[in-house]
Tab-separated table of C-alpha atoms in Angstrom:
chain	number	residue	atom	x	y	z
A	1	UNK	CA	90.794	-95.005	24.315
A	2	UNK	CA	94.628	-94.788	23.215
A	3	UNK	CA	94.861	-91.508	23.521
A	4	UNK	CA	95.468	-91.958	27.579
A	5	UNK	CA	96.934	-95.534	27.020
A	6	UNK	CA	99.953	-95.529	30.196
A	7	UNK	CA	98.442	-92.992	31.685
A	8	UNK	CA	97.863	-96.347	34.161
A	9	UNK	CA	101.445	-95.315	35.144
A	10	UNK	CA	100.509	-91.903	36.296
A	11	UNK	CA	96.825	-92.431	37.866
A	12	UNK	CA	97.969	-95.680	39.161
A	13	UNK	CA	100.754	-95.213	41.736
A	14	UNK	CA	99.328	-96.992	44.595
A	15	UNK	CA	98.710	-100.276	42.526
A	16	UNK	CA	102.633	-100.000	41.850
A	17	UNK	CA	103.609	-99.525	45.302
A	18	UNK	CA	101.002	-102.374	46.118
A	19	UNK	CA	102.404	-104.510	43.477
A	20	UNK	CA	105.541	-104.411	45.251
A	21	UNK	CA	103.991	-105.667	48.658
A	22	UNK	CA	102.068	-108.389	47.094
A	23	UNK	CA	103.986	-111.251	48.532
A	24	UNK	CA	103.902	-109.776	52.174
A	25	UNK	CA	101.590	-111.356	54.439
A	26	UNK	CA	102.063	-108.595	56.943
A	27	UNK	CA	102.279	-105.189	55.752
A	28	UNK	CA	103.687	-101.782	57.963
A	29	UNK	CA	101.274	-101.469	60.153
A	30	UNK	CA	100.152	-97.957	58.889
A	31	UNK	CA	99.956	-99.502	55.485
A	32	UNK	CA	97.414	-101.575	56.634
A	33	UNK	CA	95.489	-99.399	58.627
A	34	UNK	CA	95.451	-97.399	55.343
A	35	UNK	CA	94.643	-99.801	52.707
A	36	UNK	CA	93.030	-103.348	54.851
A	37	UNK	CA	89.337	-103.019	54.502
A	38	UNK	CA	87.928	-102.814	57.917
A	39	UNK	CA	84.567	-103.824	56.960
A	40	UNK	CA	83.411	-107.649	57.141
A	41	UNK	CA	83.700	-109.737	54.211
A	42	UNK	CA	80.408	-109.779	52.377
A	43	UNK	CA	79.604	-113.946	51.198
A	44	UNK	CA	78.026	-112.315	47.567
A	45	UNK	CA	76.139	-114.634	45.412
A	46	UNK	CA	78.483	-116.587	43.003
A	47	UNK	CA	78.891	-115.491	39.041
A	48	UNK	CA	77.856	-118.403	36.608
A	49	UNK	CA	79.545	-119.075	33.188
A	50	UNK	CA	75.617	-117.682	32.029
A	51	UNK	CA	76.374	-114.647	32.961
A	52	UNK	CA	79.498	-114.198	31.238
A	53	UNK	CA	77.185	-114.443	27.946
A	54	UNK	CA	76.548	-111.255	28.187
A	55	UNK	CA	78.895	-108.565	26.270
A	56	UNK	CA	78.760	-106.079	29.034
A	57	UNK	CA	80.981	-108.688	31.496
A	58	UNK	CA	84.206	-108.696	29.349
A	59	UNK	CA	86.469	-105.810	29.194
A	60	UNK	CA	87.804	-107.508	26.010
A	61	UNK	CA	86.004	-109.983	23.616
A	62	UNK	CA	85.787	-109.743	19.435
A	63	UNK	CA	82.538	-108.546	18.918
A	64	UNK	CA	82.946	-105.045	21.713
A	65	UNK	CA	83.019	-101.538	20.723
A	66	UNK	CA	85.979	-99.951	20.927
A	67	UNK	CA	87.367	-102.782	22.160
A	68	UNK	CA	91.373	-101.753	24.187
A	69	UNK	CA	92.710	-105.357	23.070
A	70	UNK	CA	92.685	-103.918	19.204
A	71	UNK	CA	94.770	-100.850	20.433
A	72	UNK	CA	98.996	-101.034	18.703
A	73	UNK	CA	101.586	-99.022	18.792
A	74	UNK	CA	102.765	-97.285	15.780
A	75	UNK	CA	104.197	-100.234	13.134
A	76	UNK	CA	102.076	-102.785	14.335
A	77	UNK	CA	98.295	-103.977	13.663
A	78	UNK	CA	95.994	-106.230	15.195
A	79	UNK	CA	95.048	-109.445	12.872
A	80	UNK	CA	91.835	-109.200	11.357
A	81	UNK	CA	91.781	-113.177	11.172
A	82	UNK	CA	92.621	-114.568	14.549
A	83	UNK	CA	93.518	-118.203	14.550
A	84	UNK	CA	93.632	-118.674	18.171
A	85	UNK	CA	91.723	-117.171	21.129
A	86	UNK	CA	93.137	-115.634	24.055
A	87	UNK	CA	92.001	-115.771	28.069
A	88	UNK	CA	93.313	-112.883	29.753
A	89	UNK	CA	93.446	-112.002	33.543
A	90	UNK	CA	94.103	-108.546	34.287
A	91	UNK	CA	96.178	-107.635	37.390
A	92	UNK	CA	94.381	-105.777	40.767
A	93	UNK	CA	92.743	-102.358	39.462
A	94	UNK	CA	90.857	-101.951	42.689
A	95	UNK	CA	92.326	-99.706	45.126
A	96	UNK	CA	88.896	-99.191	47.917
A	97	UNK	CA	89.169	-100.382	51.833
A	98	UNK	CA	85.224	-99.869	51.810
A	99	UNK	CA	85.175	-104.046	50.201
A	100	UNK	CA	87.042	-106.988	50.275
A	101	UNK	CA	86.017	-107.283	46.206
A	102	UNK	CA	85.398	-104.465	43.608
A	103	UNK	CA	81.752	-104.697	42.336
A	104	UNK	CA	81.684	-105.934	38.601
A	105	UNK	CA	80.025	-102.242	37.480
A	106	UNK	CA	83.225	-100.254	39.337
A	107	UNK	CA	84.025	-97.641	36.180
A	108	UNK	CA	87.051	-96.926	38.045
A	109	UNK	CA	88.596	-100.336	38.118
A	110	UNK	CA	87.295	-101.270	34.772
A	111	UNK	CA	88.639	-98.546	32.992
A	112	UNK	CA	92.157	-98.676	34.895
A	113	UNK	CA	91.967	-102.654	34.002
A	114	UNK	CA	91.528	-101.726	30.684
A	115	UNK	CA	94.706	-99.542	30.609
A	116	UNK	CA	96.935	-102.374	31.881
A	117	UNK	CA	95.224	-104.745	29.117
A	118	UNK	CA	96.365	-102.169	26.728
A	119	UNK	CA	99.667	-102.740	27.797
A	120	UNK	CA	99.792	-106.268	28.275
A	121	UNK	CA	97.041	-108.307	26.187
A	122	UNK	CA	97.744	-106.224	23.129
A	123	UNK	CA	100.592	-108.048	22.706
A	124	UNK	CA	99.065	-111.420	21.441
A	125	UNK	CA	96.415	-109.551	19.066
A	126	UNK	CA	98.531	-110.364	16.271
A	127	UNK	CA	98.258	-114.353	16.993
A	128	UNK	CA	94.240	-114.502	19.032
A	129	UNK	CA	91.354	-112.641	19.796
A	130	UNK	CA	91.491	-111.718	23.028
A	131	UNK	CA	88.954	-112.282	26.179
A	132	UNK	CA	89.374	-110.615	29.416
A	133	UNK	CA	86.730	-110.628	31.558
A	134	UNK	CA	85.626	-108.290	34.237
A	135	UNK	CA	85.907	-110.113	37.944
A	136	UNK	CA	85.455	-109.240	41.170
A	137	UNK	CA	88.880	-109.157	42.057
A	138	UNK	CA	90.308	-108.839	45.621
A	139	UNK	CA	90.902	-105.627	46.766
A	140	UNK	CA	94.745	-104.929	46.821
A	141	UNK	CA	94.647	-104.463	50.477
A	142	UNK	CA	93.864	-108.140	50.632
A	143	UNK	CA	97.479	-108.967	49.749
A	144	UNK	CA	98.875	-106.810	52.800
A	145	UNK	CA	97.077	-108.904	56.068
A	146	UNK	CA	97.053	-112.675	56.571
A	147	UNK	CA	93.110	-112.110	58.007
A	148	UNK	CA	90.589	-115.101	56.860
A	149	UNK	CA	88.778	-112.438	55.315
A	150	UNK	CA	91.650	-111.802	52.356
A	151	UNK	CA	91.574	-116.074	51.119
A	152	UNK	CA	88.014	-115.778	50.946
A	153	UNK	CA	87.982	-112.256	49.119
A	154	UNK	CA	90.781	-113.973	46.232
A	155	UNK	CA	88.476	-117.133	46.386
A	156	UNK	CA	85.488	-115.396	45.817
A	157	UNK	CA	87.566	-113.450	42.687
A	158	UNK	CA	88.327	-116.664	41.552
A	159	UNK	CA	85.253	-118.036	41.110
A	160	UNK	CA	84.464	-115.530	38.928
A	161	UNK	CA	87.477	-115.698	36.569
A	162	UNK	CA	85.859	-119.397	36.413
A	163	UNK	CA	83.183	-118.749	35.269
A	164	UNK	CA	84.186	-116.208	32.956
A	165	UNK	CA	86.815	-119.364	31.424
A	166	UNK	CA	83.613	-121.559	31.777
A	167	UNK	CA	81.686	-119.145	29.095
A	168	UNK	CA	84.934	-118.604	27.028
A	169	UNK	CA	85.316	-121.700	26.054
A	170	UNK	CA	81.351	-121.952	24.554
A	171	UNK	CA	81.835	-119.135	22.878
A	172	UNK	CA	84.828	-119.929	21.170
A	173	UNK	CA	85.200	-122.982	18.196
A	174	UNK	CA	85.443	-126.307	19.574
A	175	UNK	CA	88.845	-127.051	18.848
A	176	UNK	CA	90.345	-123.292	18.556
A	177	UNK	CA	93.838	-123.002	19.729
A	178	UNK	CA	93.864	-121.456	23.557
A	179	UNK	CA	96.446	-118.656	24.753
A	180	UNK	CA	96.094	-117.990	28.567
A	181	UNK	CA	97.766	-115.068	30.035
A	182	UNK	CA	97.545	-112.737	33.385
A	183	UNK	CA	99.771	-110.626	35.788
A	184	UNK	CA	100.194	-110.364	39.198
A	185	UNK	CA	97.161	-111.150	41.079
A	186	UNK	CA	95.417	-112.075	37.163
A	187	UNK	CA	98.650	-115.100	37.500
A	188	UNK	CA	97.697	-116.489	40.865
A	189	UNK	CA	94.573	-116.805	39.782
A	190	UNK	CA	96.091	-118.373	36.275
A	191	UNK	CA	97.889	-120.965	38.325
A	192	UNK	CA	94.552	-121.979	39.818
A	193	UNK	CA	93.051	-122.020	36.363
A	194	UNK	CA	95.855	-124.323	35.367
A	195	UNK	CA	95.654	-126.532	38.314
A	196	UNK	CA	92.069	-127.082	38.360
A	197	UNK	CA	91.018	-126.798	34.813
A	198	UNK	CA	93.532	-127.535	32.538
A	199	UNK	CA	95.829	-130.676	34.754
A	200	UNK	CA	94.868	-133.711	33.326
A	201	UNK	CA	91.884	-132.622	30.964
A	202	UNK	CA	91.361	-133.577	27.405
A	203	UNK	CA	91.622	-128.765	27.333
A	204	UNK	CA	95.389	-129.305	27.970
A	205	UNK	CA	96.020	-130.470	24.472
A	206	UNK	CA	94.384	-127.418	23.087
A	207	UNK	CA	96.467	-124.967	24.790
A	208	UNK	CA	99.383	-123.081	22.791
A	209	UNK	CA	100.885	-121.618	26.156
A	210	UNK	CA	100.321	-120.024	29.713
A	211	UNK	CA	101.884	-116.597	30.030
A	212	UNK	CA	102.125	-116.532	34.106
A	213	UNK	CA	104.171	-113.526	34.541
A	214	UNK	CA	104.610	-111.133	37.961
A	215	UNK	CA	104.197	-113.939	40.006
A	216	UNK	CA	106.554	-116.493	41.325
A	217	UNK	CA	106.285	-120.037	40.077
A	218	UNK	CA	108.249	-122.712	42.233
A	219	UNK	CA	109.397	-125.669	39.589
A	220	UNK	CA	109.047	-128.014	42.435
A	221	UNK	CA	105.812	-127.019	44.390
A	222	UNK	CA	103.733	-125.448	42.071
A	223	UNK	CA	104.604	-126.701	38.545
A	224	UNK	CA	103.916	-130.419	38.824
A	225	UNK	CA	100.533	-129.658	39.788
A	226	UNK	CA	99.770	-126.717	36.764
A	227	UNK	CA	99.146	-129.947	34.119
A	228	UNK	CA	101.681	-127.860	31.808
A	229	UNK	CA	105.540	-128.058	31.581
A	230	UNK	CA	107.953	-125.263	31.909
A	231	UNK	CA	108.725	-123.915	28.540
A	232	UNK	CA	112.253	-125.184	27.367
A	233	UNK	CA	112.665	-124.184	23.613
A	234	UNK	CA	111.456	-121.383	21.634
A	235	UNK	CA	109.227	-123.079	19.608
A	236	UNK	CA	107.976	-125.446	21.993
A	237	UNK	CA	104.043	-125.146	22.465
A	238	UNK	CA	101.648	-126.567	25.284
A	239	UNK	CA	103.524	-125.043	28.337
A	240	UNK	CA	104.681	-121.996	31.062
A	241	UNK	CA	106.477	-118.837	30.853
A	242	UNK	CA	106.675	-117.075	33.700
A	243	UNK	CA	109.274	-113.931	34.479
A	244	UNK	CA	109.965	-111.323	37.504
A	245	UNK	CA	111.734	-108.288	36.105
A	246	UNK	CA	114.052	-106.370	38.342
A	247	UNK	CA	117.326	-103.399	37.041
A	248	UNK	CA	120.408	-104.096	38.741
A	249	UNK	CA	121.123	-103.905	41.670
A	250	UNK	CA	118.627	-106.251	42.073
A	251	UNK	CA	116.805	-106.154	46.123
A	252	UNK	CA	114.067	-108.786	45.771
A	253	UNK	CA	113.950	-109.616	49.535
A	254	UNK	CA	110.281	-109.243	50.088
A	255	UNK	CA	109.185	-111.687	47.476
A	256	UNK	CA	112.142	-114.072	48.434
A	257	UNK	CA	110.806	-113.786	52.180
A	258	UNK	CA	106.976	-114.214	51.045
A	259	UNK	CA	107.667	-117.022	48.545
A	260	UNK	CA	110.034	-119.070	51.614
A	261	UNK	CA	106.805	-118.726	53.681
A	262	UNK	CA	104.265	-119.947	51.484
A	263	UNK	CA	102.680	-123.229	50.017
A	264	UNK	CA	102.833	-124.109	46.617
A	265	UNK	CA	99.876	-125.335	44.528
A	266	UNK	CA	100.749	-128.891	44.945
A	267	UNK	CA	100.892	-128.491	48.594
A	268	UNK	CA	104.297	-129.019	49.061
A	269	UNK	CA	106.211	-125.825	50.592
A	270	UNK	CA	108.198	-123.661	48.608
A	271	UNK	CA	111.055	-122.280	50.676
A	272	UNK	CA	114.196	-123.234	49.246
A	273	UNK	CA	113.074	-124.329	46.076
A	274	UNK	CA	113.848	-123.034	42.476
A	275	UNK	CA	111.651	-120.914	40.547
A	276	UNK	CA	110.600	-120.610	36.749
A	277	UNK	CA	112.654	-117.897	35.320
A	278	UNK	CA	111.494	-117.500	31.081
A	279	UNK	CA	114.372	-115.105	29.460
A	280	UNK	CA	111.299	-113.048	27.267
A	281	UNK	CA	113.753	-112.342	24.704
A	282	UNK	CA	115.231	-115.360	24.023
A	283	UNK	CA	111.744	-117.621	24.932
A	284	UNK	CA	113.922	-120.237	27.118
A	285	UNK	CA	114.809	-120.775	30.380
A	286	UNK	CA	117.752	-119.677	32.950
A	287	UNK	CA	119.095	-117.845	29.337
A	288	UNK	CA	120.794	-114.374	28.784
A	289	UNK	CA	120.374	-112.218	25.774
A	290	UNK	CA	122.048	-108.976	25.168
A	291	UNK	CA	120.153	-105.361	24.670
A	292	UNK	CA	120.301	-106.073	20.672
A	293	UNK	CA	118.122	-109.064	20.638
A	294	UNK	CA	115.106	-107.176	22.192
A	295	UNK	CA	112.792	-106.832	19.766
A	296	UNK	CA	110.796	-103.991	21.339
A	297	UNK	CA	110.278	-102.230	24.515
A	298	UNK	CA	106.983	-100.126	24.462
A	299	UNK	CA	107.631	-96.843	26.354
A	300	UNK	CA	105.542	-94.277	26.871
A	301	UNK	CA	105.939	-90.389	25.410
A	302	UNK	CA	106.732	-87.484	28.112
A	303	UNK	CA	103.103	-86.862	28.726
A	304	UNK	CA	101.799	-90.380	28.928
A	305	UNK	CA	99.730	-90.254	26.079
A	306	UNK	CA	101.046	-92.233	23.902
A	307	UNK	CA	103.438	-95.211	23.635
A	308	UNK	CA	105.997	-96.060	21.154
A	309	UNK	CA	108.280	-99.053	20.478
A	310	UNK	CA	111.936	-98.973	20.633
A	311	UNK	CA	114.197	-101.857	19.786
A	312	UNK	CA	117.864	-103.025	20.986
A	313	UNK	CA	117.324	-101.396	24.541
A	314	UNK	CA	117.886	-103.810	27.507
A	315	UNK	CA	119.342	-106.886	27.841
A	316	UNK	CA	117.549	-109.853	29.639
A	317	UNK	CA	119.100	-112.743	32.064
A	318	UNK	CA	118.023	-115.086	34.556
A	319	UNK	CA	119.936	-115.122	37.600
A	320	UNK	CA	120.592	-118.147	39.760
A	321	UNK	CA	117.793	-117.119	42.470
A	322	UNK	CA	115.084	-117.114	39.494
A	323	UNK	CA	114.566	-113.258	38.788
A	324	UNK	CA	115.096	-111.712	35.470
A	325	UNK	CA	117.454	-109.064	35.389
A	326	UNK	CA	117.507	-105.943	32.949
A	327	UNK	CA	121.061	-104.332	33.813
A	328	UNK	CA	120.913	-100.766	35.050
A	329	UNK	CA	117.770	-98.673	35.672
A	330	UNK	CA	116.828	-98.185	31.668
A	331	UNK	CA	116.814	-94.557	31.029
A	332	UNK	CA	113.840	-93.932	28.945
A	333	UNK	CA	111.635	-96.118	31.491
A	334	UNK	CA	112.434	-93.994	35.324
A	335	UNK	CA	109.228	-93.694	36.924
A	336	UNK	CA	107.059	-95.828	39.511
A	337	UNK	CA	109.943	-98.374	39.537
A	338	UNK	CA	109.483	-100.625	43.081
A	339	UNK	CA	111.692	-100.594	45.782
A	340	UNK	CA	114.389	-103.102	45.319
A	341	UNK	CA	114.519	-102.221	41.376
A	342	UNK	CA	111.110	-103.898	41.085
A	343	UNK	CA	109.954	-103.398	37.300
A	344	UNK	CA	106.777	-105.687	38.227
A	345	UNK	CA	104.194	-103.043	36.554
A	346	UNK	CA	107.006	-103.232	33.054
A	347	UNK	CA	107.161	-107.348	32.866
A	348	UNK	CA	105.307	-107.457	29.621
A	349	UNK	CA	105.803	-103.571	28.072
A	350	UNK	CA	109.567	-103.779	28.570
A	351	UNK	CA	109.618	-106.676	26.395
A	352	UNK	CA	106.507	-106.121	24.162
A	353	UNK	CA	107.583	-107.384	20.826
A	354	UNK	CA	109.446	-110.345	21.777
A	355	UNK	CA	106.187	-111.731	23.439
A	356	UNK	CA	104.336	-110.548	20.303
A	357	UNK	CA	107.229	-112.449	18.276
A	358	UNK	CA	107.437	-115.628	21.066
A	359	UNK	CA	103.187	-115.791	20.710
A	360	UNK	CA	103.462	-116.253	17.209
A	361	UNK	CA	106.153	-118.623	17.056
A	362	UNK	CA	104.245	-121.030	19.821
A	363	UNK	CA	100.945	-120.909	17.628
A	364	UNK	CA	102.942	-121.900	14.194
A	365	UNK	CA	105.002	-124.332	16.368
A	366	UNK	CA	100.974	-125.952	17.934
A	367	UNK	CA	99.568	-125.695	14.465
A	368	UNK	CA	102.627	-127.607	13.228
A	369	UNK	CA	101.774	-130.959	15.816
């Protein structure tokens, strides 16, 4: 399975140009004649936490085969004794107009979410086991139209992560430290996670930290709600990270318009308010950090079948609007970068080893209450 780890970055191209239209509610109009399913929304039966029992609905759990949430680059290994457990929410891997949702037995979309959980997830194997289940996630089309159709296709996605949390937590020891962690459209459906599962339950206390990264997080609208508090210090456990990379010179006008436009998860609109920025580097907020303190940066060989790790490469710094800025375009990463010097599909590979670091620090610092 490593041998084709980022070839996601290759095969992938339209979930990178789709990333970057994510927080448009209307797309160009031949965009959406292109990727909008035209077909009704089908009501399918819900997903229990019964059926998420069963080995075959995880892309990721301890006990599976060849399992992509062991996979490292070279100088690092998984643990083999995992004190905490991991929930992870992959980002959109289905790319058909034919649904609203990809079916749970789509090959294609499981095997491209499994290459994006090989470059995300695998960067907490050294502090949990990892879950990530498979979900019926909304098409990506269903973030380019404001139609009923694309709520109830992200609903119906939800309900499935859910359930797939729902079983998690059975299956895993009663009191087991909890890492939660997703990207892009795997983070909005974290922030309902956090909102409706987590806020005020006796589960909050059990949770080292929420990775909620490619996704903006308004401090004001959508924060108070979450049940968690923004991450402040480096060691500090039971909170949020959250992080929107972009090279210099930054464009992020189409998330900026998008976020201004929308309601947070408290109900309360966001336009105008501040979001979470987490410097990745440095593990606090609104911070900079120069190139040296990067731990890591996994990039991928010339033919995409491999990746390696190289330290000291790009700086990190929040700016005053809430996106993360990396300096210039980085050299050895120049391909399927978004308009506006999006890095969205690089938030958690350009700064692998300082999450691997930051994970491990949070769990010692939980462990330590």
């Amino acid at each position: 399975m490593a041998r084709k780890f980022l070839y996601a970055f290759a095969v992938l191209i339209f979930l990178v140009i789709a990333a970057a239209l994510t927080f448009r509610l209307y797309g160009d109009q031949l965009m959406r004649i292109a990727l909008v399913p035209s077909a009704a929304f089908e009501a399918l039966p819900g997903v229990g936490a019964r059926d998420y029992a069963k080995p075959g609905m995880w892309l990721a759990r301890p006990d599976k085969p060849g399992n992509p949430a062991h996979w490292t680059p070279p100088g690092y290994k998984p643990t083999v004794k995992p004190r905490a457990a991991m929930f992870y929410i992959h980002p959109t891997s289905y790319l058909e107009r034919a649904r609203w949702n990809a079916p749970l037995d789509d090959k294609i979309a499981n095997d491209r979410a499994a290459l994006f959980l090989r470059g995300q997830a695998t960067a907490f194997n050294e502090s949990a086991a990892i879950w990530a289940p498979r979900y019926r996630q909304a098409t990506f089309g269903a973030f380019l139209t404001g139609q009923k159709e694309a709520q109830l296709a992200l609903d119906l996605a939800y309900g499935d992560v859910a359930a797939a949390f729902d079983s998690f937590l059975t299956q895993i020891g009663p009191d087991q430290p909890i890492i939660l962690a997703g990207h892009s459209q795997g983070a909005l459906h974290l922030m309902r996670l956090l909102r409706e599962r987590v806020a005020g339950k006796p589960l909050a206390k059990r949770i080292v930290a929420a990775w909620v990264i490619g996704w903006p997080i308004s401090r004001s609208a959508d924060l108070p709600a979450l049940g968690l508090p923004e991450c402040r210090t480096a060691d500090q456990a039971g909170c949020i990270l959250s992080w929107q990379s972009f090279a210099e010179p930054a464009d992020p006008t189409l998330i900026v318009d998008s976020y201004n436009a929308s309601t947070g998860m408290s109900g309360k609109p966001r336009k105008g308010t501040a979001m979470l920025c987490t410097n990745p580097i440095t593990g606090t907020p609104n911070a900079t950090a120069p190139a040296s303190a990067n731990l890591g940066t996994l990039v991928p060989s010339k033919d995409m079948g491999t990746a390696t790790i190289v330290a000291g490469g790009l700086p990190a710094r929040c700016d005053p609007r809430g996106f993360l800025l990396i300096g210039p375009p980085p050299a050895q990463i120049d391909k399927y970068v978004l308009p506006g010097n999006n890095y969205h599909v690089f938030d958690y590979s350009l700064f692998w080893a300082n999450v691997r670091a930051d994970a491990a620090r949070r769990l010692a610092a939980f462990e330590a209450r």
